[in-house]
Structure formats: structure tokens, C-alpha cells
PDB file of C-alpha atoms in Angstrom:
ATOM      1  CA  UNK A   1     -13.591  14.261  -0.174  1.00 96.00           C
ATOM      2  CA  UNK A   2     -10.289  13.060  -1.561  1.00 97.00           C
ATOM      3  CA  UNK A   3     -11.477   9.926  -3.194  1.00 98.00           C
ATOM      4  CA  UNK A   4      -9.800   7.027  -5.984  1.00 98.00           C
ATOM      5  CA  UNK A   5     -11.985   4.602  -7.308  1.00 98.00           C
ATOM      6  CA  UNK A   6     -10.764   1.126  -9.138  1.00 98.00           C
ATOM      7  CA  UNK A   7     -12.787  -0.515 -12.267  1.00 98.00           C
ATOM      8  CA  UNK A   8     -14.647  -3.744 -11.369  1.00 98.00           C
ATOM      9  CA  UNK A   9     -13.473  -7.167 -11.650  1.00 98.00           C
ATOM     10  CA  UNK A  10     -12.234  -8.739 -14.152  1.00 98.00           C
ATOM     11  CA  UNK A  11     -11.578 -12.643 -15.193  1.00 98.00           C
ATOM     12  CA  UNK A  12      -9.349 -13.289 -18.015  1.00 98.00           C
ATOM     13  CA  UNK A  13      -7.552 -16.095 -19.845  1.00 98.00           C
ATOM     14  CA  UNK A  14      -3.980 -16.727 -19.897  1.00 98.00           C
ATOM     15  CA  UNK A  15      -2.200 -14.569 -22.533  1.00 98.00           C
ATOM     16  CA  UNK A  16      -5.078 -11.883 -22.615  1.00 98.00           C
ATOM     17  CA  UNK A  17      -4.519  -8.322 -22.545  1.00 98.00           C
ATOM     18  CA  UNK A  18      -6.037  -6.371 -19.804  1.00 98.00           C
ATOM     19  CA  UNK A  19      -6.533  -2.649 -18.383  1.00 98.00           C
ATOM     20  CA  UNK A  20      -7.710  -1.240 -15.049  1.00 98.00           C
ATOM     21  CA  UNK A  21      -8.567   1.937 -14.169  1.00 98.00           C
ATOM     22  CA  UNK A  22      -8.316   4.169 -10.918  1.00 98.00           C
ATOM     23  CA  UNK A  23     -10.105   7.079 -11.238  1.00 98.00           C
ATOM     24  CA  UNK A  24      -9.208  10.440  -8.691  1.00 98.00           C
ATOM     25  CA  UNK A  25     -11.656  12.837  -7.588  1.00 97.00           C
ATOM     26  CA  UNK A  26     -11.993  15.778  -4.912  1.00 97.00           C
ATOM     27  CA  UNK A  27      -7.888  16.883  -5.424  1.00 97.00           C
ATOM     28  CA  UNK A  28      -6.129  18.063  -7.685  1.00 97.00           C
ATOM     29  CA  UNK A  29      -5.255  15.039  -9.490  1.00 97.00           C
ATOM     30  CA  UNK A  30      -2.463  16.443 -11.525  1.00 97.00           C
ATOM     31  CA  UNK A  31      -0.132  16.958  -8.286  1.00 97.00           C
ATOM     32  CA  UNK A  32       0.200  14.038  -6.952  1.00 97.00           C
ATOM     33  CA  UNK A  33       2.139  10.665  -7.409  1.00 96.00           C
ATOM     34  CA  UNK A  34      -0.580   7.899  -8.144  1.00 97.00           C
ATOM     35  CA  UNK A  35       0.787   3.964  -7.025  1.00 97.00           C
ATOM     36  CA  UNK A  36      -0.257   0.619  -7.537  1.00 98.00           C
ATOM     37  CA  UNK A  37       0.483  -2.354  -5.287  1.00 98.00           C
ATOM     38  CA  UNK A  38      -0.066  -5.754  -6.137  1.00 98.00           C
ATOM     39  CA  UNK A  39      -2.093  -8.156  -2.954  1.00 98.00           C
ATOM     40  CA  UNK A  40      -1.887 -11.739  -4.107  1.00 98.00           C
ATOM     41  CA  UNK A  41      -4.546 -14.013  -2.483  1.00 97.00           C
ATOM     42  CA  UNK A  42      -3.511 -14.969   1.406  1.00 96.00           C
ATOM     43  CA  UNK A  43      -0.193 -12.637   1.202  1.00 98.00           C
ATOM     44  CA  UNK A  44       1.117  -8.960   1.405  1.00 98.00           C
ATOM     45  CA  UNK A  45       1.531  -5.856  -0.348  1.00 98.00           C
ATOM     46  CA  UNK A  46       3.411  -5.361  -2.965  1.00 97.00           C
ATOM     47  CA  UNK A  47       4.765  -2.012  -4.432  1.00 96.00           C
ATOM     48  CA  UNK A  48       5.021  -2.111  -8.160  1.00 97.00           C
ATOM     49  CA  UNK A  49       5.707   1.303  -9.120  1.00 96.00           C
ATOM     50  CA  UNK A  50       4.184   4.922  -9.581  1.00 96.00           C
ATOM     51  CA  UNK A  51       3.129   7.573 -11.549  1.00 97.00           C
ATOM     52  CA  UNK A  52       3.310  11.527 -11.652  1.00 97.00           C
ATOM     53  CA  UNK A  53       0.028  12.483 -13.890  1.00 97.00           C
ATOM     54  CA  UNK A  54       1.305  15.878 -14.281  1.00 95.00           C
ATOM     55  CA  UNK A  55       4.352  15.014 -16.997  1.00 95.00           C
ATOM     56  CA  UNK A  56       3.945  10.891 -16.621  1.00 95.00           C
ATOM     57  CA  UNK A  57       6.821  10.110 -15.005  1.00 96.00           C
ATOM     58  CA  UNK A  58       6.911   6.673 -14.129  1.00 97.00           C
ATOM     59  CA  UNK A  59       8.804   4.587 -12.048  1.00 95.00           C
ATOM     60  CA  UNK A  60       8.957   0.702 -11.468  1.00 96.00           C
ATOM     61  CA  UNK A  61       9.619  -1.666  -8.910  1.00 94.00           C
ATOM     62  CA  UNK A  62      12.526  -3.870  -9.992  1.00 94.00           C
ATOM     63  CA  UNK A  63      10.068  -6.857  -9.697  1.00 95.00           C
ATOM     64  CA  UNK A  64       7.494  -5.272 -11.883  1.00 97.00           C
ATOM     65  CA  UNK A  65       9.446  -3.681 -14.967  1.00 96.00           C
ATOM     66  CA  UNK A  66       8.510  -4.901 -17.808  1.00 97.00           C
ATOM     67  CA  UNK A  67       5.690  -6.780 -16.702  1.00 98.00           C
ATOM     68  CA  UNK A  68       3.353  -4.404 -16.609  1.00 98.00           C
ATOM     69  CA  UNK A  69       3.106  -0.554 -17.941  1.00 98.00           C
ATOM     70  CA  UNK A  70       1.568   2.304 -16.133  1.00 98.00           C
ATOM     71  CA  UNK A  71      -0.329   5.239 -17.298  1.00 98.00           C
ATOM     72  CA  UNK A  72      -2.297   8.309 -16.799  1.00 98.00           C
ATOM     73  CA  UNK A  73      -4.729  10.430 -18.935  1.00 97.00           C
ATOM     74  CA  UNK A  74      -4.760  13.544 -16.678  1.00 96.00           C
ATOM     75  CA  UNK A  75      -7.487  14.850 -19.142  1.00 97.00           C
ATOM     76  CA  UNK A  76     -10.018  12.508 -17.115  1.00 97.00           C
ATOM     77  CA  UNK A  77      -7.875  12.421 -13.279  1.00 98.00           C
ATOM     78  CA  UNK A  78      -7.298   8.463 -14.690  1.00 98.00           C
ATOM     79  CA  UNK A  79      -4.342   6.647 -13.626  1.00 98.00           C
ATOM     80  CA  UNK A  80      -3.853   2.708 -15.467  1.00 98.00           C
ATOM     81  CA  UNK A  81      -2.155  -0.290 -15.144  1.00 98.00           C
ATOM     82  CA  UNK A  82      -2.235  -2.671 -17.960  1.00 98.00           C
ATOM     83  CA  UNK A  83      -0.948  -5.981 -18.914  1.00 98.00           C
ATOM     84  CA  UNK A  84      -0.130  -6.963 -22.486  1.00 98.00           C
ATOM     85  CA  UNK A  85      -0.179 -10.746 -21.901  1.00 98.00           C
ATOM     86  CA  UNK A  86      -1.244 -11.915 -18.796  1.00 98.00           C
ATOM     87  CA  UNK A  87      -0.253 -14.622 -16.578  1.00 98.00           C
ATOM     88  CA  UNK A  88      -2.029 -17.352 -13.953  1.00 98.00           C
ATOM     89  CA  UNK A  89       0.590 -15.777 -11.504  1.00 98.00           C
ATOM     90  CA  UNK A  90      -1.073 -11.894 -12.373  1.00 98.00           C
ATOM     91  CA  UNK A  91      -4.062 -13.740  -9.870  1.00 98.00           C
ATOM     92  CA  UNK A  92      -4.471 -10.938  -7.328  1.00 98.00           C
ATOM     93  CA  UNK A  93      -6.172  -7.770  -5.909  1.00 98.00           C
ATOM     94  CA  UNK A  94      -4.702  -4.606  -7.736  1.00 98.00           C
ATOM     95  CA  UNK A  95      -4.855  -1.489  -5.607  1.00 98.00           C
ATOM     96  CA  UNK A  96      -3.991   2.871  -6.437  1.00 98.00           C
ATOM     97  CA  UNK A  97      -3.367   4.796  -3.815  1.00 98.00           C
ATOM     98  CA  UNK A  98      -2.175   8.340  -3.427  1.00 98.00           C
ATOM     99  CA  UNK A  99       1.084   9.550  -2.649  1.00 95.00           C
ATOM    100  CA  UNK A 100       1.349  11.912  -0.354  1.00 93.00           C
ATOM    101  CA  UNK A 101       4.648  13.225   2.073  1.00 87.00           C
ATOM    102  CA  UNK A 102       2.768  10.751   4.803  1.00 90.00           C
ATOM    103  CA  UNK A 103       2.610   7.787   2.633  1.00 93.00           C
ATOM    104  CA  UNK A 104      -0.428   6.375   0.494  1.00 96.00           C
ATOM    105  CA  UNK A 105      -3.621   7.690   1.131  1.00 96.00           C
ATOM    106  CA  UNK A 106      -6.050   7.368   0.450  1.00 97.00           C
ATOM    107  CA  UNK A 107      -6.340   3.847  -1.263  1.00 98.00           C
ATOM    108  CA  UNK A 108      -9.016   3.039  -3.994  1.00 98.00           C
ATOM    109  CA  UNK A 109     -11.403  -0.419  -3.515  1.00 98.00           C
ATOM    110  CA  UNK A 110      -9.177  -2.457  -5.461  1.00 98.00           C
ATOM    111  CA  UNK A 111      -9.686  -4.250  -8.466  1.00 98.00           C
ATOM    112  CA  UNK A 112      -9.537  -8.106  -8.344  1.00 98.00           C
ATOM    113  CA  UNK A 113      -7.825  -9.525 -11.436  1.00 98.00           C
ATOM    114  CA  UNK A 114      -8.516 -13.600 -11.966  1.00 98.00           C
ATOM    115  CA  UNK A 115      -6.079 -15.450 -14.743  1.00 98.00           C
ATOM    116  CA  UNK A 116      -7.256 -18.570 -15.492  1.00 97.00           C
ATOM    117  CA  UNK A 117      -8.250 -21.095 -18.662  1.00 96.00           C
TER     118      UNK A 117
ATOM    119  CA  UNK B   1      17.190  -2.196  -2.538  1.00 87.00           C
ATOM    120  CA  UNK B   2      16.205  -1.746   0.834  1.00 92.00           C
ATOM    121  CA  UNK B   3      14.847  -4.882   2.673  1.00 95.00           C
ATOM    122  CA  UNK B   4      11.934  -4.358   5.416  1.00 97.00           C
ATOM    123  CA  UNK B   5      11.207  -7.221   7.879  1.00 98.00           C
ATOM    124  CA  UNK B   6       8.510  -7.300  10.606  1.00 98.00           C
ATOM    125  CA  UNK B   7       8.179  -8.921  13.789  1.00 98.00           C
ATOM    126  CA  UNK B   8       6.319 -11.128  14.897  1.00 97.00           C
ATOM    127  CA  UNK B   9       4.763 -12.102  12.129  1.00 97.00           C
ATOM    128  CA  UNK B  10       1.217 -13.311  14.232  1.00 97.00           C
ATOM    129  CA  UNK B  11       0.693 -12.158  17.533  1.00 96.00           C
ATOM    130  CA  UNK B  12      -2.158 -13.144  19.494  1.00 96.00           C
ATOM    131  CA  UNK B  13      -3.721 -10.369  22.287  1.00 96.00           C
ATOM    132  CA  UNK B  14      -6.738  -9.891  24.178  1.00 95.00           C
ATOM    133  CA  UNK B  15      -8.812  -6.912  24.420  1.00 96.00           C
ATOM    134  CA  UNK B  16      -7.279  -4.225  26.517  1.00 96.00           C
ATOM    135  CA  UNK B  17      -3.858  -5.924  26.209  1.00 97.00           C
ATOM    136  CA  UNK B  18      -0.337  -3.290  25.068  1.00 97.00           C
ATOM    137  CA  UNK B  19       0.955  -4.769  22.014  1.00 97.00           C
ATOM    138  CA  UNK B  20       3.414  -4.259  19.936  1.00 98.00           C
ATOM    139  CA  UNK B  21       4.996  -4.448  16.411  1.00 98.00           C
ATOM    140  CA  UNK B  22       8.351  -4.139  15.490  1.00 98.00           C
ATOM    141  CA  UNK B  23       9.764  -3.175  11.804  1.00 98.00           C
ATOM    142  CA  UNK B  24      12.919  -2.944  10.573  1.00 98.00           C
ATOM    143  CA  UNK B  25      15.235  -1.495   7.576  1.00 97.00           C
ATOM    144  CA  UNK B  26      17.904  -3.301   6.317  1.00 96.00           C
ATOM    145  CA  UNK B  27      19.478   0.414   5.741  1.00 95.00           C
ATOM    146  CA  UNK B  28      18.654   3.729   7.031  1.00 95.00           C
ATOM    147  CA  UNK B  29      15.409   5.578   6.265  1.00 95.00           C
ATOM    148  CA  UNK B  30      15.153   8.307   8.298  1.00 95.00           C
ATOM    149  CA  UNK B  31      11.911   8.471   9.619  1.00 95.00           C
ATOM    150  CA  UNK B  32      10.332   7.341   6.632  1.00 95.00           C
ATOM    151  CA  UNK B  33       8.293   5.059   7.550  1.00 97.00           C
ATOM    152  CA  UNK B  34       4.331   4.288   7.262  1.00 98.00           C
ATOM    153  CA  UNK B  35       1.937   2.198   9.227  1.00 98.00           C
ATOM    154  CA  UNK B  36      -0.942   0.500   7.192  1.00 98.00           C
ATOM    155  CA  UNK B  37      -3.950  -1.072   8.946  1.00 98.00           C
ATOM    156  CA  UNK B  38      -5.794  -3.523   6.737  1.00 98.00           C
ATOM    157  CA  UNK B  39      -8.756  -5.890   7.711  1.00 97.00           C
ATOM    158  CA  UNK B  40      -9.979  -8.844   5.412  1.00 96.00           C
ATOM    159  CA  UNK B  41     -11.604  -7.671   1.973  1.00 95.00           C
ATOM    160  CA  UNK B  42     -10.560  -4.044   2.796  1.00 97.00           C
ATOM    161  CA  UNK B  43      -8.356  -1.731   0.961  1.00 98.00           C
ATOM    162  CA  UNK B  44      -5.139  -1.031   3.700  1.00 98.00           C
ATOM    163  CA  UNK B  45      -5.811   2.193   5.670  1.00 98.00           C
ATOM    164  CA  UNK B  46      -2.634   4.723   6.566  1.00 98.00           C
ATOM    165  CA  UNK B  47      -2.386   4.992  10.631  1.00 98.00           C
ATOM    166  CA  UNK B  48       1.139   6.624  11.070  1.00 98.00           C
ATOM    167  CA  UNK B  49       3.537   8.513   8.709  1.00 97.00           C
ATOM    168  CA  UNK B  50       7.217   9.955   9.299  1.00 97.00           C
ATOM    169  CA  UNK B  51       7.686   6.795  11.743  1.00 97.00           C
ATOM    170  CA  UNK B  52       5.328   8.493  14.766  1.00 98.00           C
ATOM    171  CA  UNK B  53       3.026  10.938  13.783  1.00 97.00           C
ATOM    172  CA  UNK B  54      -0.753   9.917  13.780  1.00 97.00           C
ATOM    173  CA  UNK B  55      -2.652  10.308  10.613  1.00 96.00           C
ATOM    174  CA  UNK B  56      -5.821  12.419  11.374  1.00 95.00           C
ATOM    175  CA  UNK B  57      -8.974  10.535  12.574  1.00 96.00           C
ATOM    176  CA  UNK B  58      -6.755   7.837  13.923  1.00 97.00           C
ATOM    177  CA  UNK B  59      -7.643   6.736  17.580  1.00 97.00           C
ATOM    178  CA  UNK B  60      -4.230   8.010  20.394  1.00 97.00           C
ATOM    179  CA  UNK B  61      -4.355   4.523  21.290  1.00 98.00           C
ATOM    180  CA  UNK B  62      -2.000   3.763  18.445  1.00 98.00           C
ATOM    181  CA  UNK B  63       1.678   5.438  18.510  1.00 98.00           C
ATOM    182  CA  UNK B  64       5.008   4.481  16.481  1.00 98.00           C
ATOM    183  CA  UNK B  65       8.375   4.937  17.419  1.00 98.00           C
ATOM    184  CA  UNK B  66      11.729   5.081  16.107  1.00 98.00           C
ATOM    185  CA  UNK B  67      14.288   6.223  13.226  1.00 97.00           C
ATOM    186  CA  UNK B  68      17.231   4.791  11.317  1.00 96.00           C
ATOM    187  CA  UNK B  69      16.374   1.318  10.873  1.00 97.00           C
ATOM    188  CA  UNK B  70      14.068   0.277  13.621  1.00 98.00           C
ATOM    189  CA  UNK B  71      10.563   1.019  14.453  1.00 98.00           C
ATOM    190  CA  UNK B  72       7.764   0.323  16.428  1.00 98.00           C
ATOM    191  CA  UNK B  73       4.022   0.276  16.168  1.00 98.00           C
ATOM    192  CA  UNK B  74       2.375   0.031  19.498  1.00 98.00           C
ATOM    193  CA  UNK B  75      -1.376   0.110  21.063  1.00 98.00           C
ATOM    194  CA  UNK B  76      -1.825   0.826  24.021  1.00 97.00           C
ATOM    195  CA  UNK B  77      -5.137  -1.155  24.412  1.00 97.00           C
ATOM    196  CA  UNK B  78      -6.197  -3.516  22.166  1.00 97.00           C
ATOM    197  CA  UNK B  79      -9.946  -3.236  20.947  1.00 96.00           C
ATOM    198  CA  UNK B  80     -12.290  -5.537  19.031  1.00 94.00           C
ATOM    199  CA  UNK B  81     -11.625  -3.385  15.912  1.00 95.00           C
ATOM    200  CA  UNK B  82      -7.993  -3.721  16.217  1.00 97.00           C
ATOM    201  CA  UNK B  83      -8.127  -7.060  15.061  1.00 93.00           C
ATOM    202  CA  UNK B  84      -6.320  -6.596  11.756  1.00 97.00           C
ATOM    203  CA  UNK B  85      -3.112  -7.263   9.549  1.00 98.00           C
ATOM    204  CA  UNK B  86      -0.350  -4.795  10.098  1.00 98.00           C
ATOM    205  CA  UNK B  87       2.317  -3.290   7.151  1.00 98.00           C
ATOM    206  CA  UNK B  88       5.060  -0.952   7.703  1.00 98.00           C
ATOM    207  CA  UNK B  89       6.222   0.891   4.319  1.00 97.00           C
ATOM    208  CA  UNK B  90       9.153   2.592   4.168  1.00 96.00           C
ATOM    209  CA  UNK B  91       9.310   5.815   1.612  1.00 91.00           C
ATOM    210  CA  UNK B  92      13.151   6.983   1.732  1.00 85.00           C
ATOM    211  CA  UNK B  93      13.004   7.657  -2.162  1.00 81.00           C
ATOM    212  CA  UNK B  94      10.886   7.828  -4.772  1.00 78.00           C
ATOM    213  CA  UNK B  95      12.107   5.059  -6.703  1.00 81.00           C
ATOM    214  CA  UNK B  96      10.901   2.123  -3.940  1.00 88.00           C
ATOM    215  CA  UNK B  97       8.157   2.064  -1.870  1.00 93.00           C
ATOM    216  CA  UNK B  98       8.931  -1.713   0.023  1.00 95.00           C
ATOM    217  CA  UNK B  99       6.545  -2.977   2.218  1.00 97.00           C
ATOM    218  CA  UNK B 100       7.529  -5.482   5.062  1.00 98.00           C
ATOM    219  CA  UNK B 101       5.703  -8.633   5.248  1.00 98.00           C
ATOM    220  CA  UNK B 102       3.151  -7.824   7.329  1.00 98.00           C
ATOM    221  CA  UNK B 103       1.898  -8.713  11.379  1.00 98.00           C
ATOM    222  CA  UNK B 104      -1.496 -10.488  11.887  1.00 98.00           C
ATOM    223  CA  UNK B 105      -2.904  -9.310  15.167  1.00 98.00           C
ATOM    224  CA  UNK B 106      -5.365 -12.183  15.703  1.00 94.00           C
ATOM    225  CA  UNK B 107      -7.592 -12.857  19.311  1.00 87.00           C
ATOM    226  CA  UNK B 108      -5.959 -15.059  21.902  1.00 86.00           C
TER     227      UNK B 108
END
């Protein structure tokens, strides 16, 4: 079973750094484009860029470049998504999902992130 | 960048009612063009890919439509599970991945 699971929650304060994980299993993780997309509370999905584990080629959503940095350690089938200072506004459910020629899929369980003093 | 919109954005149905969802491009994709299904607390879950073919395990009851700019989700008979937000994604390049704003399907 093609599978992705997130790390747990995690609350932070204002101007902490922070990592999440998204871990594959049951594919070869390696050959596939790994995304993340950003759910604030109460509104839609947002696309804020993806990743190729197999050489690490990223690319970013205009709206997310330089706000955040994605990674992968294929050594482990890990894909990340970190923040170096994080914001009230970074308040929101993180998901990774697969990309595949039909779109994402599968998604991981998402990771809620909470910024807030 | 490519713009998606969706329409409407709520739409209240009944059980067994035909509904449908509308997206559209603000340039051409081709048929590339996703359907998401997500319910509350619940990661989104792919329905239809290259604009109308069904993802496997998907009930026939939902179909999509269309190419260029505009699409169409439709079901043909609302049930009790359908009750859900709706996302169309369109996935022309690899360098954006835009959602459109999404279509609550909520019970009349």
C-alpha cells in the first residue's frame, strides 16, 4: 500500500524554527515528485511547491519562495518542509502528497502547525 | 500564473439530487485538471484526473467534463457521503500546481 505519513503536531512561538516530516512507504520513493500544500483554518488549499527526491529538485510557488525551504533525505523515503522563523500567519494544516500523471495521491494525515505567544 | 475559479462556491442538494460543479482556467490547460474530495478533519482525496477519467475505487456516480479552460464535476445522485468540500487543481506544468477555491456541497 502506497502510503505518506506526516509528523505530529506541533505548537510553536513566533520566530521559532520548525521541521515536519512526511515519510513515504510501499513505492519507490525516489521516483516520484513529493508536494506540500498549505490548508489554513476555515479556507482552501494551497500549493506551495514540490520536490523530486531522486536529485532534489525543487520548485516553489511564487507565494511560498523564500518562506519556507523544502527537502528530502531519500536515504530514509523523507520528504521536509521547514521554517527558519515562523510566523502567527504559518497557523495551518500542512499536507505531502504524491505526484503522480493523475494529480496528488495519495495525501499524508497532515500535520497541524499552531504559531502563537 | 494561471488563475482557477470555481462555481458556485456553496451549493445546497438533497440526496438523490444531479449536481454540479463548474471550474475554470484563466488560460488553457489541456485536460489537466484534478478533482479533490475533502470532508472536515480529512486529508483531500483525488476523484478525477486528466479532467474526466475516474480515479480507481471511485463510485460512477461522479464524472468530469471538459478541456481548455472549463470543466465540470458532476454527480449524478447525491448521497449522504457526498456531503463534502470540492477542489479542482489544475497540473499544466510542473512549476504550479493552483488550486481553485473550492465548492461546499452542504444538505438543503
Amino acid at each position: 500500500e502506497v502510503q505518506l505519513v506526516q509528523s505530529g503536531a506541533e505548537v510553536k512561538k513566533p520566530g521559532e524554527s520548525l521541521k515536519i516530516s512526511c515519510k513515504g512507504s510501499g513505492y519507490s520513493f525516489t521516483s516520484y515528485w513529493i508536494g506540500w500544500v498549505r490548508q489554513m483554518p476555515g479556507k482552501g488549499l494551497e500549493w506551495m511547491g514540490i520536490i523530486y527526491p531522486g536529485d532534489s529538485d525543487t520548485r516553489y510557488s511564487p507565494s511560498f519562495q523564500g518562506q519556507v525551504t523544502i527537502s528530502a533525505d531519500k536515504s530514509i523515503s523523507t520528504a521536509y518542509l521547514q521554517w527558519s522563523s515562523l510566523k502567527a500567519s504559518d497557523t495551518a494544516m500542512y499536507y505531502c502528497a504524491r505526484l503522480t500523471g493523475h494529480g496528488f495521491d495519495p495525501w499524508g494525515q497532515g500535520t497541524l502547525v499552531t504559531v502563537s505567544s | 500564473d494561471i488563475q482557477m475559479t470555481q462555481s458556485p462556491s456553496t451549493l445546497s442538494a438533497s440526496v438523490g439530487d444531479r449536481v454540479t460543479i463548474t471550474c475554470r482556467a484563466s488560460q488553457s490547460i489541456s485536460s489537466w485538471l484534478a478533482w479533490y474530495q475533502q470532508k472536515p478533519g480529512k486529508a483531500p482525496k483525488l476523484l478525477i484526473y486528466k479532467a474526466s477519467s475516474l480515479e480507481s475505487g471511485v463510485p460512477s456516480r461522479f464524472s468530469g467534463s471538459g478541456s481548455g479552460t472549463e470543466f465540470t464535476l458532476t454527480i449524478s445522485s447525491l448521497q449522504p457521503d457526498d456531503f463534502a468540500t470540492y477542489y479542482c487543481q489544475q497540473y499544466n506544468s510542473y512549476s504550479q500546481f493552483t488550486f481553485g477555491p473550492g465548492t461546499k456541497v452542504d444538505i438543503k
